PDB file of C-alpha atoms in Angstrom:
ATOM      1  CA  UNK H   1     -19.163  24.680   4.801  1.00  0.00           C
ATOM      2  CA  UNK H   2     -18.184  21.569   3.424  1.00  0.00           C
ATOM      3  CA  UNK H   3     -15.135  19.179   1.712  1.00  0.00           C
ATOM      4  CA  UNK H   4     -14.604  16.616  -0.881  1.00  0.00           C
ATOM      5  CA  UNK H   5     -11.582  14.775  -2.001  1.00  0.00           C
ATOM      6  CA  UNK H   6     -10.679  14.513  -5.361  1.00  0.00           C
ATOM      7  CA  UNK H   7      -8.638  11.158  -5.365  1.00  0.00           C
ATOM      8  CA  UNK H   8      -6.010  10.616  -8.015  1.00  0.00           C
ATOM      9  CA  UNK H   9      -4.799   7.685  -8.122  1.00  0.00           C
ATOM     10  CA  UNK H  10      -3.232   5.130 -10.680  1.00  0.00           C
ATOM     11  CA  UNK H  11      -4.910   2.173 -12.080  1.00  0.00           C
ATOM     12  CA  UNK H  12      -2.216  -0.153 -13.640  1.00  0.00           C
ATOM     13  CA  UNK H  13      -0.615   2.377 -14.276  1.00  0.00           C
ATOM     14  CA  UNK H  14      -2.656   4.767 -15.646  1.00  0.00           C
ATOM     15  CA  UNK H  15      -3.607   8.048 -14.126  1.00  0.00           C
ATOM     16  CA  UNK H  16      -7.390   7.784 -12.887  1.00  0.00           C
ATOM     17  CA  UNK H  17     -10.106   9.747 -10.135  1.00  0.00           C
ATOM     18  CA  UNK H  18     -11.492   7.867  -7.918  1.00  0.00           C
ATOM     19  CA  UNK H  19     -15.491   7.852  -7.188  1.00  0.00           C
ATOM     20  CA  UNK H  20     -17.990   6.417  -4.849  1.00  0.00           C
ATOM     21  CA  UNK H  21     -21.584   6.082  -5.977  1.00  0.00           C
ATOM     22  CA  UNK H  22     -24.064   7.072  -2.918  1.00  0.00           C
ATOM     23  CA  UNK H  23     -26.381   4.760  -1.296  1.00  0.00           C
ATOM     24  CA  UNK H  24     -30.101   5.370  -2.333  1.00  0.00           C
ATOM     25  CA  UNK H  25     -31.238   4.727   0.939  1.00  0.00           C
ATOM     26  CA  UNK H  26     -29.276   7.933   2.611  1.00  0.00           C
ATOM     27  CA  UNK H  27     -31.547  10.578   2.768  1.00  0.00           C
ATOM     28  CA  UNK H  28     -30.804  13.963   1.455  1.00  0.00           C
ATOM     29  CA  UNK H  29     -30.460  15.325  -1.958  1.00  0.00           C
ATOM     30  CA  UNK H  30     -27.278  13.466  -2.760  1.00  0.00           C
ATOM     31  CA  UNK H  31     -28.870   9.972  -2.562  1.00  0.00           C
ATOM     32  CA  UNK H  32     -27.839   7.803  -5.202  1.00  0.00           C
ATOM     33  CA  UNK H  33     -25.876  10.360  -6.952  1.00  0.00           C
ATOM     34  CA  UNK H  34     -21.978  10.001  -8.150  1.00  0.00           C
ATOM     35  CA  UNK H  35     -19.647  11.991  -5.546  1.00  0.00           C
ATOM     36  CA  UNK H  36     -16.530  12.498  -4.700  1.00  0.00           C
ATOM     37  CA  UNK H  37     -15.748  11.271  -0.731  1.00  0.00           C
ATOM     38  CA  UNK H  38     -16.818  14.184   1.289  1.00  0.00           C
ATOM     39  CA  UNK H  39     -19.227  16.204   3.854  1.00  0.00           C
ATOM     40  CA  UNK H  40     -19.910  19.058   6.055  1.00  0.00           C
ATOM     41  CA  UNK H  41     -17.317  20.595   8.468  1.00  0.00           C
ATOM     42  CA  UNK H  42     -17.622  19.569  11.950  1.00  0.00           C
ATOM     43  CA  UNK H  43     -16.507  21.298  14.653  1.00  0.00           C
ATOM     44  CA  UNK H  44     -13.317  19.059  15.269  1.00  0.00           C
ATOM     45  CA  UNK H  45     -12.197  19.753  11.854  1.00  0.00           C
ATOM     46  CA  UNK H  46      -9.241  22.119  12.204  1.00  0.00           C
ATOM     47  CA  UNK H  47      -9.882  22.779   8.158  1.00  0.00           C
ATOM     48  CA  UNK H  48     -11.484  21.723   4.677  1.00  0.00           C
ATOM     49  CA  UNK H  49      -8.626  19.098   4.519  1.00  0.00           C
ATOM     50  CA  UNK H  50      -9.362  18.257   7.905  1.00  0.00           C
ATOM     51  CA  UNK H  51     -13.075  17.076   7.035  1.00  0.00           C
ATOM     52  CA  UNK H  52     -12.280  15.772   3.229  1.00  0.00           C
ATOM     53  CA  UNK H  53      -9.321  13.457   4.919  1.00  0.00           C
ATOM     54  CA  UNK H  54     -11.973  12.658   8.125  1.00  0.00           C
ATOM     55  CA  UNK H  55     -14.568  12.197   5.490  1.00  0.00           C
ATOM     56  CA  UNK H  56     -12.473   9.882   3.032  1.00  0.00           C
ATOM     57  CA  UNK H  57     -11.582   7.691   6.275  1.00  0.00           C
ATOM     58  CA  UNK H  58     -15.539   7.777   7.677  1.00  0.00           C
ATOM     59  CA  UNK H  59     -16.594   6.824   3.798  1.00  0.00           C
ATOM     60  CA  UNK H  60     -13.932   4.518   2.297  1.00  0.00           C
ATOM     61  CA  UNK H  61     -11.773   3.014   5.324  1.00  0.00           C
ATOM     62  CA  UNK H  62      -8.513   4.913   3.842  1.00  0.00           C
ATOM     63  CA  UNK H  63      -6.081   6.860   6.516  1.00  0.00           C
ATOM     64  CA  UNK H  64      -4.696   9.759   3.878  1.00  0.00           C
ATOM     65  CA  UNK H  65      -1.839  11.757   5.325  1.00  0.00           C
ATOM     66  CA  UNK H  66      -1.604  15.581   4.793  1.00  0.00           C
ATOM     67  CA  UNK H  67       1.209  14.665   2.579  1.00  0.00           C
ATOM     68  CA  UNK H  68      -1.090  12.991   0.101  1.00  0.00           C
ATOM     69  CA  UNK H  69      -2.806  16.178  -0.480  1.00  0.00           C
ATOM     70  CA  UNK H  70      -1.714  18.513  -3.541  1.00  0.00           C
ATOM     71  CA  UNK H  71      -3.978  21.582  -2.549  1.00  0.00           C
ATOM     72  CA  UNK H  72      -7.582  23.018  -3.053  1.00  0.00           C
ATOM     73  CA  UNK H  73      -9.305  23.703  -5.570  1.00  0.00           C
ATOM     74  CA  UNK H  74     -11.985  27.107  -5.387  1.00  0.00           C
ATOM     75  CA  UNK H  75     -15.276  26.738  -3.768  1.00  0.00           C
ATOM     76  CA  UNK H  76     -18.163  26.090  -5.506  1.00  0.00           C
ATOM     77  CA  UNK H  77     -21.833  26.177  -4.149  1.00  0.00           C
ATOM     78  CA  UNK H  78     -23.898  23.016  -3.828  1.00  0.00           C
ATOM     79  CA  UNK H  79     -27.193  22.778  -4.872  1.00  0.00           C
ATOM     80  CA  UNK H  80     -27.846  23.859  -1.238  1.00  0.00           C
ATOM     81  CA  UNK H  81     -26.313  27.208  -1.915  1.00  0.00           C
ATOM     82  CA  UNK H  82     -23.535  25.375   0.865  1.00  0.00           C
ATOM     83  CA  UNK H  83     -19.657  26.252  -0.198  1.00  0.00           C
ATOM     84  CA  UNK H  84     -18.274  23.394  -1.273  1.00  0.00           C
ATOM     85  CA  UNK H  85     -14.118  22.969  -1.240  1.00  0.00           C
ATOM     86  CA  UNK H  86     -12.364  20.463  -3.332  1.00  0.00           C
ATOM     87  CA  UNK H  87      -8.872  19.257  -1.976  1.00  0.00           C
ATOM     88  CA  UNK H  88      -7.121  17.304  -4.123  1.00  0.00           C
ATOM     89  CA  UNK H  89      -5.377  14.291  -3.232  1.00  0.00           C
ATOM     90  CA  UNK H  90      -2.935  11.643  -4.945  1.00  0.00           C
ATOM     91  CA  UNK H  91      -3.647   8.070  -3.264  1.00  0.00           C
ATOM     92  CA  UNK H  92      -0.813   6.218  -5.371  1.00  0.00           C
ATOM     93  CA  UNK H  93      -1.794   2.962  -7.154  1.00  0.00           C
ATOM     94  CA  UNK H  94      -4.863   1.794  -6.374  1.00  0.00           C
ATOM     95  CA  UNK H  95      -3.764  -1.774  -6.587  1.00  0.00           C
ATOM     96  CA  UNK H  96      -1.841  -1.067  -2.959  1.00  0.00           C
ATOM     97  CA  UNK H  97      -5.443   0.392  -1.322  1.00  0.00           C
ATOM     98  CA  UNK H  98      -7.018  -1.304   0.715  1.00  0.00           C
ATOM     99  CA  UNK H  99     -10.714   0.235   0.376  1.00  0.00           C
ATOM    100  CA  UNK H 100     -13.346  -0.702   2.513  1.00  0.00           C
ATOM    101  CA  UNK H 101     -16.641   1.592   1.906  1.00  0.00           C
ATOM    102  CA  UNK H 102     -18.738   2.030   4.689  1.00  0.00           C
ATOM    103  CA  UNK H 103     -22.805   0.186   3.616  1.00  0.00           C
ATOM    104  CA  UNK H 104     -24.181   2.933   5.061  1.00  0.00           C
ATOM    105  CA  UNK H 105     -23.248   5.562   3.275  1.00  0.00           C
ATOM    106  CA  UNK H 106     -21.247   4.047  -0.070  1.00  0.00           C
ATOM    107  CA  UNK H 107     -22.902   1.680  -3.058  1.00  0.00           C
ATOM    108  CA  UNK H 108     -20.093   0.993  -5.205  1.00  0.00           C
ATOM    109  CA  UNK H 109     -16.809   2.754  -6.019  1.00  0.00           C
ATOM    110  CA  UNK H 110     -15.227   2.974  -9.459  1.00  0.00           C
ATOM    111  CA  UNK H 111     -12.561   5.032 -11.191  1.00  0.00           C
ATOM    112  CA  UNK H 112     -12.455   6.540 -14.583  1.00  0.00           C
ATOM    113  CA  UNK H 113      -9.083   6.821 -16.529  1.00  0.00           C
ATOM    114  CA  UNK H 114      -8.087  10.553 -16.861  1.00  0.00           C
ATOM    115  CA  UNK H 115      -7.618   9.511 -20.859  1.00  0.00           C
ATOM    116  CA  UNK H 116     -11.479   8.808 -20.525  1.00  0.00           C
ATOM    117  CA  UNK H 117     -12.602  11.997 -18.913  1.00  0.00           C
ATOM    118  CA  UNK H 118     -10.643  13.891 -21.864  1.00  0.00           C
ATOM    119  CA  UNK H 119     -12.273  12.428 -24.570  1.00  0.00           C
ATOM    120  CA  UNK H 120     -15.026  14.220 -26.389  1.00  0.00           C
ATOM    121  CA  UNK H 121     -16.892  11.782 -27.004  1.00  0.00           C
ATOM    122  CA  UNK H 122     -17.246  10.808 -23.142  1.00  0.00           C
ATOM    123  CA  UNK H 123     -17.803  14.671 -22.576  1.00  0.00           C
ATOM    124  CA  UNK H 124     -21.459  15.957 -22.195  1.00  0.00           C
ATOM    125  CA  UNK H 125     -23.398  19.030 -21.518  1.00  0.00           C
ATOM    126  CA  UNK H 126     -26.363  19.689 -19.819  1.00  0.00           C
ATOM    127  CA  UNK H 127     -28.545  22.733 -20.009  1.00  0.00           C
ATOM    128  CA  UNK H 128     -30.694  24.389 -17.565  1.00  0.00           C
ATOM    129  CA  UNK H 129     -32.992  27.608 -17.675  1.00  0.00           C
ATOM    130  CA  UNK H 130     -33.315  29.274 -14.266  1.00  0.00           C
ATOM    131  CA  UNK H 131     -36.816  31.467 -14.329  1.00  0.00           C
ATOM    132  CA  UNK H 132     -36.206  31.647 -18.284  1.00  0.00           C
ATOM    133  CA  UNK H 133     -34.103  34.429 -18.141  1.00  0.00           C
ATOM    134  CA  UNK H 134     -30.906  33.142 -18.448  1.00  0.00           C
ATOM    135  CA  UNK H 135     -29.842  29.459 -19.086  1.00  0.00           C
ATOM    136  CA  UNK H 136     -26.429  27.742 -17.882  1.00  0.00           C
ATOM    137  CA  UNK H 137     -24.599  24.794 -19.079  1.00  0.00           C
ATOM    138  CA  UNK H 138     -23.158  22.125 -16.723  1.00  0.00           C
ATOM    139  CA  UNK H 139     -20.910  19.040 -17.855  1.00  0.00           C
ATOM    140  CA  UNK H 140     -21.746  15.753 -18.074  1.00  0.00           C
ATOM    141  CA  UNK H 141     -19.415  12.794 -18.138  1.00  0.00           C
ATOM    142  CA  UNK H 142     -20.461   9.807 -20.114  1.00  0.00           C
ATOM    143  CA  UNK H 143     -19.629   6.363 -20.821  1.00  0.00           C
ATOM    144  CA  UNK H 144     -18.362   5.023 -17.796  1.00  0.00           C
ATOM    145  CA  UNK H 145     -19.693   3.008 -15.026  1.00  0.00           C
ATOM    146  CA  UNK H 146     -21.911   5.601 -14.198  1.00  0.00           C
ATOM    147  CA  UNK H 147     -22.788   8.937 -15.159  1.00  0.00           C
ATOM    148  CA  UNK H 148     -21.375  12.027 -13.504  1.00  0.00           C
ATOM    149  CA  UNK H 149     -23.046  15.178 -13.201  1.00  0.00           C
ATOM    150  CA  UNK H 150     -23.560  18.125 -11.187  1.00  0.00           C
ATOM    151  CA  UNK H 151     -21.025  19.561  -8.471  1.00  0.00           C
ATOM    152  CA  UNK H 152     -19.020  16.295  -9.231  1.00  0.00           C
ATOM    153  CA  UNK H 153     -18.752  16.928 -12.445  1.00  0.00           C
ATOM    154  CA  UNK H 154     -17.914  20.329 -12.389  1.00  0.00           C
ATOM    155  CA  UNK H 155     -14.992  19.310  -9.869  1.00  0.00           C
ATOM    156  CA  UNK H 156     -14.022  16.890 -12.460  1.00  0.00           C
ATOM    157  CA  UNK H 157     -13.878  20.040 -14.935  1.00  0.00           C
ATOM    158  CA  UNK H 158     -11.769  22.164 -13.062  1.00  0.00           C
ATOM    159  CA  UNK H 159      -9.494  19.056 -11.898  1.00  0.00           C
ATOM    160  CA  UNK H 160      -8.883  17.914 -15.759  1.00  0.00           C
ATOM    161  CA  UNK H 161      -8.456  21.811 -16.176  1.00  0.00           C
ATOM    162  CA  UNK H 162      -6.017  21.897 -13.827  1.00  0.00           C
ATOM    163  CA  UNK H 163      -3.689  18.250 -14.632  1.00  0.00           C
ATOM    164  CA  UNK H 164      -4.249  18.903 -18.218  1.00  0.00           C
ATOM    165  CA  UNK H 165      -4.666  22.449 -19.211  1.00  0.00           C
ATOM    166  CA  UNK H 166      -3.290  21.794 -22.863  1.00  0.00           C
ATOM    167  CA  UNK H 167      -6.104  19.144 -23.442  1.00  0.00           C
ATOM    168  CA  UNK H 168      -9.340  20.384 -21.715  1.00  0.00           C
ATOM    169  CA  UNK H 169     -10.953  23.652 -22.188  1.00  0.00           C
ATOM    170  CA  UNK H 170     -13.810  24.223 -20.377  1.00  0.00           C
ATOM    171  CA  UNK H 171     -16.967  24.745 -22.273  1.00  0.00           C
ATOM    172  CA  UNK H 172     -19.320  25.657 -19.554  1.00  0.00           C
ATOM    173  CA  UNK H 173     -20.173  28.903 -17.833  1.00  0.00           C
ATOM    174  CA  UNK H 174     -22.196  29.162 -15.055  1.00  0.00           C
ATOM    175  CA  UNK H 175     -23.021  32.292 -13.400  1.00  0.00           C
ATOM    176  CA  UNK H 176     -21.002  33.723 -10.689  1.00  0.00           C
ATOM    177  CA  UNK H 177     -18.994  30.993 -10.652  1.00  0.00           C
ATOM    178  CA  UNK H 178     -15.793  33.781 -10.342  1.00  0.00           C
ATOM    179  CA  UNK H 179     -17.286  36.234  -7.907  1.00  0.00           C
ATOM    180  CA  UNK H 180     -16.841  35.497  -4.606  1.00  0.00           C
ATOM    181  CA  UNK H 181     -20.027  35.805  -2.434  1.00  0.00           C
ATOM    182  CA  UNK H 182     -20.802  38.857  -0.367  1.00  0.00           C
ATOM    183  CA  UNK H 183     -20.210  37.977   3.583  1.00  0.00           C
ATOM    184  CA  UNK H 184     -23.624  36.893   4.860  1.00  0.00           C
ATOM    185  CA  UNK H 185     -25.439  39.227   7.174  1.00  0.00           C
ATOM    186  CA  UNK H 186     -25.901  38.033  10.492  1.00  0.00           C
TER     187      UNK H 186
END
């Protein structure tokens, strides 16, 4: 499987998540696309928090503690069909970070104010038909730096769900999203 950190953090004081934008010249499906820090387990991982802390050094330069993490989130498949686990993390004011992305693997990082993410107006939806037979709706964020879709956004759904559950309702359903997935077959 694999990890990403959702990093909270505070931008002059106000409450924000952190993003990195992917370098276009990684190869692999999530070139140039907005993500969260993150990657697949390797075998020295002892956990998901393991790799999205190893992950969030590798990407960004930053040494998180355990203690800086606030817990997981549920998985969610990738467009890979890979289980994806979101640990959520609170990296204090970003003013006292010292970031230092790695070229290789990070473009640009920027943060969006949670007050952003929880307007309407910055809140999009796409829709997608799967063999016509049924369709599914996926959020969109708009209006920032950049423009956050897929798994990241739906991260970003559940996270706002979770920090502000009198604000956001979801609006999107995808299927299967609650079943859990039947143990592979060997």
């Amino acid at each position: 499987g694999a990890a990403v950190l959702v990093p909270l953090c505070s931008v002059r004081g106000r409450p924000s998540l952190l993003y990195t934008l992917r370098c276009r010249r990684l190869s692999g499906p999530h070139s140039g696309d907005v993500s969260f820090p993150g990657g697949k387990r390797e075998p020295s991982d002892s956990d998901a928090v393991a790799t999205a802390l190893r992950e969030t050094r590798e990407e960004l330069g930053l040494e998180l503690g355990e203690g800086s993490v606030w817990g997981m989130l549920r998985s969610l498949p990738d467009r890979q069909g890979m289980l994806v686990v979101p640990v959520v993390a609170n990296l204090g004011p970003l003013e006292n970070l010292k970031l230092s992305p790695n070229p290789e693997e990070v473009a640009e990082t920027f943060t969006l104010p949670l007050a952003h993410l929880l307007r309407e107006e910055n809140q999009g939806y796409t829709h997608f038909r799967t063999g016509g037979r049924y369709g599914y709706t996926l959020p969109v964020f708009l209006h920032g730096p950049h423009r956050v879709w897929g798994l990241t956004a739906i991260i970003t759904e559940l996270t706002l769900e979770l920090l502000a559950p009198e604000r956001y309702r979801r609006k999107t359903h995808v299927p299967g999203r609650h079943l859990t997935a039947p143990p592979r077959r060997a």
